[in-house]
mmCIF file of C-alpha atoms (C1' of nucleotides) in Angstrom:
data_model
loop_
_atom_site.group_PDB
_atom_site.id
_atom_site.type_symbol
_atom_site.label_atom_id
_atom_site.label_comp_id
_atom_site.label_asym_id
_atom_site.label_seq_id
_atom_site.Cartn_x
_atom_site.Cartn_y
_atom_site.Cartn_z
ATOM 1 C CA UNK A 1 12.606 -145.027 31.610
ATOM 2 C CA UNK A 2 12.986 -143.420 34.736
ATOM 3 C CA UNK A 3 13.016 -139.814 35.056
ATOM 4 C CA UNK A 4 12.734 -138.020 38.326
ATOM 5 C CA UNK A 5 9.480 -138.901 40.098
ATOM 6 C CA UNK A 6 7.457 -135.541 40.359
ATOM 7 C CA UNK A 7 4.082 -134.793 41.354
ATOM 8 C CA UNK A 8 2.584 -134.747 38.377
ATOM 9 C CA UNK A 9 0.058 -131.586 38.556
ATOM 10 C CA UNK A 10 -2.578 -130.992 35.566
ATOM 11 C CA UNK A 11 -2.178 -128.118 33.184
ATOM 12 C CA UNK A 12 -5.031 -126.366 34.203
ATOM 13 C CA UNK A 13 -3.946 -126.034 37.643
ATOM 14 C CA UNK A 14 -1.159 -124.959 37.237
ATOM 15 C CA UNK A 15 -2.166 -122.156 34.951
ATOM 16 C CA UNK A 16 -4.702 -121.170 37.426
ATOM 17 C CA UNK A 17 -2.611 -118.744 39.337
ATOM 18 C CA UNK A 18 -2.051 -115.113 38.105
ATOM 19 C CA UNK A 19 1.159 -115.551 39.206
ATOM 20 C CA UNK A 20 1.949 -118.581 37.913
ATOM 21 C CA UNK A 21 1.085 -117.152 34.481
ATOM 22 C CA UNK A 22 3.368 -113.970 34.932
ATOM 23 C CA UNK A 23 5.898 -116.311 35.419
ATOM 24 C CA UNK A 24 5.371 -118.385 32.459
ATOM 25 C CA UNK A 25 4.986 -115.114 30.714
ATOM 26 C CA UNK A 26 8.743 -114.101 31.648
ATOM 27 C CA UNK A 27 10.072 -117.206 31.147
ATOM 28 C CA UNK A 28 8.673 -117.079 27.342
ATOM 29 C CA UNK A 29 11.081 -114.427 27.060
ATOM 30 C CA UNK A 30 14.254 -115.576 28.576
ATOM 31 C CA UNK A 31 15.395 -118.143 31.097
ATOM 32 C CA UNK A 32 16.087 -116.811 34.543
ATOM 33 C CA UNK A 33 16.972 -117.239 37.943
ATOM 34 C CA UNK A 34 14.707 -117.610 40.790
ATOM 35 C CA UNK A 35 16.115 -114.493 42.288
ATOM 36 C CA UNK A 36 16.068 -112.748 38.737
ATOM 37 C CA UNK A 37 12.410 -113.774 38.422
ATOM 38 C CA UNK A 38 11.089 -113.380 42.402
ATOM 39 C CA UNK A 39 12.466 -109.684 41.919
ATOM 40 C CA UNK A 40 9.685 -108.637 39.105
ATOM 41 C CA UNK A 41 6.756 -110.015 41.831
ATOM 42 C CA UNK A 42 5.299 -108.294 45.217
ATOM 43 C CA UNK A 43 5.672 -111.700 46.916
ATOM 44 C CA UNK A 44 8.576 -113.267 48.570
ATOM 45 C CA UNK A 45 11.065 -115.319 47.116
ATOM 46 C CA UNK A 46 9.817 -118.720 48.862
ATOM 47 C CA UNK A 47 6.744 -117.937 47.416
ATOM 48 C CA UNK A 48 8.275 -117.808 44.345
ATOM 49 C CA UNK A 49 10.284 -121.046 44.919
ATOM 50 C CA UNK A 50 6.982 -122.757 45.358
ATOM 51 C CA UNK A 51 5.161 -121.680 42.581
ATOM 52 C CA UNK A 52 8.092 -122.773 40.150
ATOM 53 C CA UNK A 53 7.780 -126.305 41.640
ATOM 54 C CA UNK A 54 4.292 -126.359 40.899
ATOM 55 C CA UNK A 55 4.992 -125.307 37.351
ATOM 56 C CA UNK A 56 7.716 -127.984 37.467
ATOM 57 C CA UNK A 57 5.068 -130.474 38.389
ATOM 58 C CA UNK A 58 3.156 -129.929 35.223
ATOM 59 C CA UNK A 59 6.251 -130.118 33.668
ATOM 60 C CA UNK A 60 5.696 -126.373 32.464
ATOM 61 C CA UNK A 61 9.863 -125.549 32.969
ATOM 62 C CA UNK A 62 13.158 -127.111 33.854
ATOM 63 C CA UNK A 63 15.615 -126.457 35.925
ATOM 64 C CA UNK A 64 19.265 -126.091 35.068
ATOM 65 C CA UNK A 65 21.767 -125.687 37.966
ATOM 66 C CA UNK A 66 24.912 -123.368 37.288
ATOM 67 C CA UNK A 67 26.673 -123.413 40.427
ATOM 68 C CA UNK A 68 24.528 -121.694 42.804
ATOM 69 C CA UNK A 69 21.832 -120.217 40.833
ATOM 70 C CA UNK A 70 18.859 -122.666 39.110
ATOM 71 C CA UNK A 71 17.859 -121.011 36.067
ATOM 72 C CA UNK A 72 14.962 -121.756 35.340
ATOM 73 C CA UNK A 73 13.329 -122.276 30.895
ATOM 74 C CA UNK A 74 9.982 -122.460 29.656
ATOM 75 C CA UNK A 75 9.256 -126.166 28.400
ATOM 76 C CA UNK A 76 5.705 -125.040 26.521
ATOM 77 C CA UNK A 77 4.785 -128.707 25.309
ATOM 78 C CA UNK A 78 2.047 -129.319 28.096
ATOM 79 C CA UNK A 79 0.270 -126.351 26.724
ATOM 80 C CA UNK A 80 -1.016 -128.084 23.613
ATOM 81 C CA UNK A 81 -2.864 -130.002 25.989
ATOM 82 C CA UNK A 82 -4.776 -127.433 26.660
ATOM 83 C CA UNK A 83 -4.941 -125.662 22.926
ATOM 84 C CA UNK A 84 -6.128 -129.298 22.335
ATOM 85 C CA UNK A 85 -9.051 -128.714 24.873
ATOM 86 C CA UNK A 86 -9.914 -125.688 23.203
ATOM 87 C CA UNK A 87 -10.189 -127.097 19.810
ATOM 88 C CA UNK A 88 -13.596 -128.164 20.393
ATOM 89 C CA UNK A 89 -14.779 -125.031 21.179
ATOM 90 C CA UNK A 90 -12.999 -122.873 18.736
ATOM 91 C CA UNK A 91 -15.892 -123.424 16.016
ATOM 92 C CA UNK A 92 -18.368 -122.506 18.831
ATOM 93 C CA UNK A 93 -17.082 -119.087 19.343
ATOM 94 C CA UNK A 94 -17.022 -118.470 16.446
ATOM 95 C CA UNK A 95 -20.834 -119.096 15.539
ATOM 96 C CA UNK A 96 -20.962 -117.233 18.493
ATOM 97 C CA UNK A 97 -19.410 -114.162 17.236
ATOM 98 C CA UNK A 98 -21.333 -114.364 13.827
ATOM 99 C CA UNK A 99 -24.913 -114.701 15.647
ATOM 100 C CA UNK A 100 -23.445 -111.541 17.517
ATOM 101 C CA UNK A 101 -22.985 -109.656 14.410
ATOM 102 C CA UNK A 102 -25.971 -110.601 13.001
ATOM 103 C CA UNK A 103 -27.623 -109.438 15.658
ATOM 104 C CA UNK A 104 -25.797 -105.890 15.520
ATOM 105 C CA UNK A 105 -26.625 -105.728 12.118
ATOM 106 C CA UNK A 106 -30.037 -105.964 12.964
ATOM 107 C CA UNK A 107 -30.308 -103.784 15.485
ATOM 108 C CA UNK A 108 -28.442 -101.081 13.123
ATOM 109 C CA UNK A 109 -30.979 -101.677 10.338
ATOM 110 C CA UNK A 110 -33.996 -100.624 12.959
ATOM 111 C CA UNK A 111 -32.129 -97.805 14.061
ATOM 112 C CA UNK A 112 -32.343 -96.361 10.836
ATOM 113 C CA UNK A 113 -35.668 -97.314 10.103
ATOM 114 C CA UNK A 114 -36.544 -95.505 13.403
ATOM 115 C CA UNK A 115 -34.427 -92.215 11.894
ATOM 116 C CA UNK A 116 -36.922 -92.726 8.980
ATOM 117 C CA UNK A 117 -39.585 -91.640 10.931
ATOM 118 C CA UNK B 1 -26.629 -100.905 30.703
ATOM 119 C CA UNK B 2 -27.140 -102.767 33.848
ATOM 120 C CA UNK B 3 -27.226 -106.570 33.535
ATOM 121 C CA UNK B 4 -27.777 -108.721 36.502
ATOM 122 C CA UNK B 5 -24.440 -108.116 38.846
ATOM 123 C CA UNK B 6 -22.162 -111.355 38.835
ATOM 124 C CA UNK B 7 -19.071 -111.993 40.766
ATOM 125 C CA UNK B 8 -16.733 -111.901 38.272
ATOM 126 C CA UNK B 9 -14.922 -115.217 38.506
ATOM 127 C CA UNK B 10 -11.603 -115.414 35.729
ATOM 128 C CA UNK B 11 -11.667 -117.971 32.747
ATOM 129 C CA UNK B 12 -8.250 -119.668 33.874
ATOM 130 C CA UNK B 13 -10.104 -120.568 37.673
ATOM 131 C CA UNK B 14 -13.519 -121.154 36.431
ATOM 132 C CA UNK B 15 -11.976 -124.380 33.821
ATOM 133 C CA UNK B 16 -9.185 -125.207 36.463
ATOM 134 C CA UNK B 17 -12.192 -127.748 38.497
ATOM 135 C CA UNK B 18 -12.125 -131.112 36.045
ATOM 136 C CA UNK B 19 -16.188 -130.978 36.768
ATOM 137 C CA UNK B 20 -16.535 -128.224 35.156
ATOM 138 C CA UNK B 21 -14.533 -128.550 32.586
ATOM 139 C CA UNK B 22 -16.899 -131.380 32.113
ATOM 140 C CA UNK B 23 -19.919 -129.546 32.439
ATOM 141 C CA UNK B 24 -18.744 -126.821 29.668
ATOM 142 C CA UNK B 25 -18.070 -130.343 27.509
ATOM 143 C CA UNK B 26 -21.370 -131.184 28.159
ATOM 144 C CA UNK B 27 -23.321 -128.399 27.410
ATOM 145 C CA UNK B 28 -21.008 -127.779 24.341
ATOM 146 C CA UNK B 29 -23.394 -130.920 22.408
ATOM 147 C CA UNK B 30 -26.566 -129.338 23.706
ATOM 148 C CA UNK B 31 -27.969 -127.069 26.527
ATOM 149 C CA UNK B 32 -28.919 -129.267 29.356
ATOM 150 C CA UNK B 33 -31.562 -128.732 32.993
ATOM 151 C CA UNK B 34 -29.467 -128.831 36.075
ATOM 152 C CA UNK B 35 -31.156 -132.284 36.688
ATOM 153 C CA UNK B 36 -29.999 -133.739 33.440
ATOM 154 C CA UNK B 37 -26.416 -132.599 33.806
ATOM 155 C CA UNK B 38 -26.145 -133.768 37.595
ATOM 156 C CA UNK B 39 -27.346 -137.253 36.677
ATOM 157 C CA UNK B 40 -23.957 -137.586 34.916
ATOM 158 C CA UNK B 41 -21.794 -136.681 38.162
ATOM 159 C CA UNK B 42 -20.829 -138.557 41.028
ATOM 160 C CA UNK B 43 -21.262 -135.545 43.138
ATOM 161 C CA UNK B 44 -25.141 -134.473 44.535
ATOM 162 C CA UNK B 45 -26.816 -131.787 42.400
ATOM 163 C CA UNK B 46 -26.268 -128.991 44.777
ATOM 164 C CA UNK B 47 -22.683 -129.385 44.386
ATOM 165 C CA UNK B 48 -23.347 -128.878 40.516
ATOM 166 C CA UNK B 49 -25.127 -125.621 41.121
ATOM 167 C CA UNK B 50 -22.382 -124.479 42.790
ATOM 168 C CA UNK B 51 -20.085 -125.273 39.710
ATOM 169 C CA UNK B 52 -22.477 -124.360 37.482
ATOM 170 C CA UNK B 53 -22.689 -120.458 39.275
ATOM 171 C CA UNK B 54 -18.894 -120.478 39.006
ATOM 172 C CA UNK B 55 -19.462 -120.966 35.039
ATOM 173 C CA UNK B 56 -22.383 -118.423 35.139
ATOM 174 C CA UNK B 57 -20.031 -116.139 37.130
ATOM 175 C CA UNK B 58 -17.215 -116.462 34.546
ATOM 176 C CA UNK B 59 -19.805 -115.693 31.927
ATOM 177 C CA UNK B 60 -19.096 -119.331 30.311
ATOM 178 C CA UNK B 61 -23.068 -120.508 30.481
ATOM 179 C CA UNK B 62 -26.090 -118.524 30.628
ATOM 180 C CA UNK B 63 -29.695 -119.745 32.242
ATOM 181 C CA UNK B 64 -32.943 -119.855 30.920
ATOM 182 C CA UNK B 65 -35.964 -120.763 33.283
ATOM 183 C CA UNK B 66 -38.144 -122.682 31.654
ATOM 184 C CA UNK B 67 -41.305 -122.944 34.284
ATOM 185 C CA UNK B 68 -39.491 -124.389 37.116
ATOM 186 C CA UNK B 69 -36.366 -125.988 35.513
ATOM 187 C CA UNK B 70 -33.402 -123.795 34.374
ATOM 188 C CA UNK B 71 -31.883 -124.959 31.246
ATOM 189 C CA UNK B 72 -27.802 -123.859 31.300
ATOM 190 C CA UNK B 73 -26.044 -123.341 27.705
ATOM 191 C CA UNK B 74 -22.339 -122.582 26.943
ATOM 192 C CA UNK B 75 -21.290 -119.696 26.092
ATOM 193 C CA UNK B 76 -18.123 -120.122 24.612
ATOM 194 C CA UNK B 77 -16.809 -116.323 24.472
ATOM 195 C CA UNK B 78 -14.520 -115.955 27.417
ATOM 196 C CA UNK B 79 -12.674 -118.958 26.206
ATOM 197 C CA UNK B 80 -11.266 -116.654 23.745
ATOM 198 C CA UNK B 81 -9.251 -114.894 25.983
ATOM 199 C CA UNK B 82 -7.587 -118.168 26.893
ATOM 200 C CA UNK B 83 -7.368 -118.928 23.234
ATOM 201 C CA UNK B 84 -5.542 -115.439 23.025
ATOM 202 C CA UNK B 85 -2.961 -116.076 26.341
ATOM 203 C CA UNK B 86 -1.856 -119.281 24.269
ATOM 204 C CA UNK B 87 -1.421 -117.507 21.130
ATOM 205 C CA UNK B 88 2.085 -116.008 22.443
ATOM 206 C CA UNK B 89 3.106 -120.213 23.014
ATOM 207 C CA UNK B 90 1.684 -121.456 19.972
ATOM 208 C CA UNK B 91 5.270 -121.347 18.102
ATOM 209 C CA UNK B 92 7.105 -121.768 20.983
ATOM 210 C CA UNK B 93 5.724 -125.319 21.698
ATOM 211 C CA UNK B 94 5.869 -125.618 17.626
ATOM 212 C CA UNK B 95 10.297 -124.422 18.075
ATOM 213 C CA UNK B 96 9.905 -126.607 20.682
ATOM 214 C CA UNK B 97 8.383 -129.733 18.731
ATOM 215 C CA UNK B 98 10.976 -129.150 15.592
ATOM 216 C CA UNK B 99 13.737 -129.309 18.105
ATOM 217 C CA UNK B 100 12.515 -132.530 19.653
ATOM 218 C CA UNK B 101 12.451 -133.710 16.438
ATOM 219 C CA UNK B 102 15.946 -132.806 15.574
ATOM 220 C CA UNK B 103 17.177 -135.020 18.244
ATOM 221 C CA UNK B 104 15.172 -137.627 17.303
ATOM 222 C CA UNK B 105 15.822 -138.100 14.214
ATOM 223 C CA UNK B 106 20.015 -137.313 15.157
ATOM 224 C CA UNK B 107 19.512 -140.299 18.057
ATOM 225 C CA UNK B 108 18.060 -142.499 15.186
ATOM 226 C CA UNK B 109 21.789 -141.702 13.231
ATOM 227 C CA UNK B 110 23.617 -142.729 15.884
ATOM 228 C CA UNK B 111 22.126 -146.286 16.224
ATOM 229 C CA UNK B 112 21.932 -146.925 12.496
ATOM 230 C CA UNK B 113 25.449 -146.103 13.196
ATOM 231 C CA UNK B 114 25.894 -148.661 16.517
ATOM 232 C CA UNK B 115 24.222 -151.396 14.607
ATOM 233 C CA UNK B 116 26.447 -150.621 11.781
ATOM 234 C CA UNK B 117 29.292 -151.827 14.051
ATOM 235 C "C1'" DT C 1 37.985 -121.312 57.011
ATOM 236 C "C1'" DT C 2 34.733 -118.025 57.375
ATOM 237 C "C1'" DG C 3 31.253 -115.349 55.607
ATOM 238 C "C1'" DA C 4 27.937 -114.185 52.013
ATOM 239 C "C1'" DC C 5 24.678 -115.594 48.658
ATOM 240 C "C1'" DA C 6 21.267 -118.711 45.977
ATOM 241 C "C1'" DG C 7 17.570 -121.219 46.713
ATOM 242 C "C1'" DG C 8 14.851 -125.302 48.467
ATOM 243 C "C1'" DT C 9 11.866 -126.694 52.382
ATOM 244 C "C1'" DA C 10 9.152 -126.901 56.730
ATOM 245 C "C1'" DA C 11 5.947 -124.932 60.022
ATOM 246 C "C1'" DG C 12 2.230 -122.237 60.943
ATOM 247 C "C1'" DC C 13 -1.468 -119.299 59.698
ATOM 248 C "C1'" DC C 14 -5.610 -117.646 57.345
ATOM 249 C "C1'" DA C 15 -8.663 -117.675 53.371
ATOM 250 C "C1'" DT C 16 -10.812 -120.322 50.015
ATOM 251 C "C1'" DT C 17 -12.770 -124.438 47.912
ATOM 252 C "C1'" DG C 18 -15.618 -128.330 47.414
ATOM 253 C "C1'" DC C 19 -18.581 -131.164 49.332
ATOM 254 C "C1'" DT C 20 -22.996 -132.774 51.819
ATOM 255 C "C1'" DA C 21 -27.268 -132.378 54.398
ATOM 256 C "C1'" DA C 22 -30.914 -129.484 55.318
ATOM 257 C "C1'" DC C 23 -33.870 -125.987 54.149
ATOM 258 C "C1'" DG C 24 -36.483 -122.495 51.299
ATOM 259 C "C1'" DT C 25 -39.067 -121.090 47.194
ATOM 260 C "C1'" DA C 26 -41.139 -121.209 43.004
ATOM 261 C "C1'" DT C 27 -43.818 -123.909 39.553
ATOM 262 C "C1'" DA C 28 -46.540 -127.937 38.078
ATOM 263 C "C1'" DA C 29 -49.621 -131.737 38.922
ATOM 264 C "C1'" DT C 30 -53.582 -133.925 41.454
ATOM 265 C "C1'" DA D 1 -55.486 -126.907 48.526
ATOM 266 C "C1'" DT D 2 -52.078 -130.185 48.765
ATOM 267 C "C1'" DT D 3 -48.255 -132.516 47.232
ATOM 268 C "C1'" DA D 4 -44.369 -133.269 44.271
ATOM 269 C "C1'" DT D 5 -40.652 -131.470 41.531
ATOM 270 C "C1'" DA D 6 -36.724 -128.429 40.145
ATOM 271 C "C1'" DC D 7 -33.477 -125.812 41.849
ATOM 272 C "C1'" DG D 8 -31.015 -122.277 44.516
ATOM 273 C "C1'" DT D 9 -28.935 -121.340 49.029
ATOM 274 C "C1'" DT D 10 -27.090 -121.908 53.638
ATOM 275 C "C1'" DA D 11 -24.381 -123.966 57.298
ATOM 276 C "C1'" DG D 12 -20.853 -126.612 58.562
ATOM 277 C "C1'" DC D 13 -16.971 -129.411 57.741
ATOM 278 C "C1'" DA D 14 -12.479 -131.193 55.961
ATOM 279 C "C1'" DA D 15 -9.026 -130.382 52.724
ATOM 280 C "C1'" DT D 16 -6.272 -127.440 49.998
ATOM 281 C "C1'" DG D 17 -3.776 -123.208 48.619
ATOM 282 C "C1'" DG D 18 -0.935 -119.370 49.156
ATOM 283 C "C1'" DC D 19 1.663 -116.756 51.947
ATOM 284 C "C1'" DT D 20 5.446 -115.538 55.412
ATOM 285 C "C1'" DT D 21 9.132 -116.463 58.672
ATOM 286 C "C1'" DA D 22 12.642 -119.330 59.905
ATOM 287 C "C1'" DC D 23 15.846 -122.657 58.877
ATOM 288 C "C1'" DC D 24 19.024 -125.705 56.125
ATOM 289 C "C1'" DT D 25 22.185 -126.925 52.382
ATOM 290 C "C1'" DG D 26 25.333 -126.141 48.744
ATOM 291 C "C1'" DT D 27 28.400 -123.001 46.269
ATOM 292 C "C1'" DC D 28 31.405 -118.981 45.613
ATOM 293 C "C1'" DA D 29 34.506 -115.292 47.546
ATOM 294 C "C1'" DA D 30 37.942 -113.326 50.748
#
DNA sequence: TTGACAGGTAAGCCATTGCTAACGTATAAT
DNA sequence: ATTATACGTTAGCAATGGCTTACCTGTCAA
């Protein structure tokens, strides 16, 4: 199978840019229009234009043409990639956050003792 | 409270660079010398002290000096605020997945059907 | 058919990134 | 004291990224 031959840009690049997440971030909300969407962003339009072919890249959205406007959806499967990635470290941060609290706990338990005095 | 000033680098750039993606992989087993983790690269070791000040930066790894190496462990908290930007996708990709499904399963029907001819 | 609008794309610019080679500075070993 | 080791840092380079302006194409409207 044959689809159309894109450029095929990793995940984490593509997420990279602030603005590149804004857009996914609209997009989670509703499909739009390149005009719709460059209108809720400082930059230009071509700006715009680029950064959605980037995100088309990673396969991030599609592109649906109704007469003269693309609209433009949120196709979220490439993500998992990533949730995938952060799977291993998941347990990590959370033995993290536990040695934290331990470690508050502690420091709350001297306090007092030091109020003892 | 005045820790050591740090640049301040984002989560999303800091894991965009495959090395250190690889690096954070690396140190996620066990905390490693800058000598033992640039063994395992192509690249020359100052180029992993760069990478490895990006992760330090981003607050992903901390340093220890240890006489005159520096042993560099994860520190896995920032990757909680990517964990919690892909919370707001997780069902999305999961509608997304169930839908995919759907049409599998329908495309499956219609060539039990063909074959049925 | 002519004009307006949507939007991709190219050219050019500047800032940033990633790399290496070279150097500097602490610590350890002899 | 000298030399070796571990590592950060700098300079310089090529490549990439992100932006704007300008231009081009396709569609809709008058």
């Amino acid at each position: 199978m044959k689809t159309v031959q894109r450029a095929d840009v990793d995940t984490f690049t593509a997420i990279a840019h602030p603005v590149r997440r804004q857009l996914l971030d609209l997009l989670a909300n509703n499909e739009q229009s390149v005009s719709e969407l460059a209108s809720q962003f400082e930059v230009t339009r071509p700006a715009i234009s680029q950064h959605l072919k980037v995100l088309l890249d990673a396969g991030l959205v599609s592109e649906q043409r109704h007469g003269r406007e693309r609209i433009y959806s949120l196709k979220p499967a490439p993500l998992r990639e990533l949730d995938a990635w952060l799977e291993a470290y998941r347990h990590l941060w959370e033995e993290w956050l536990d040695r934290l609290d331990e470690y508050l706990q502690e420091l709350q338990t001297k306090e007092t003792e030091h109020d003892e005095d």
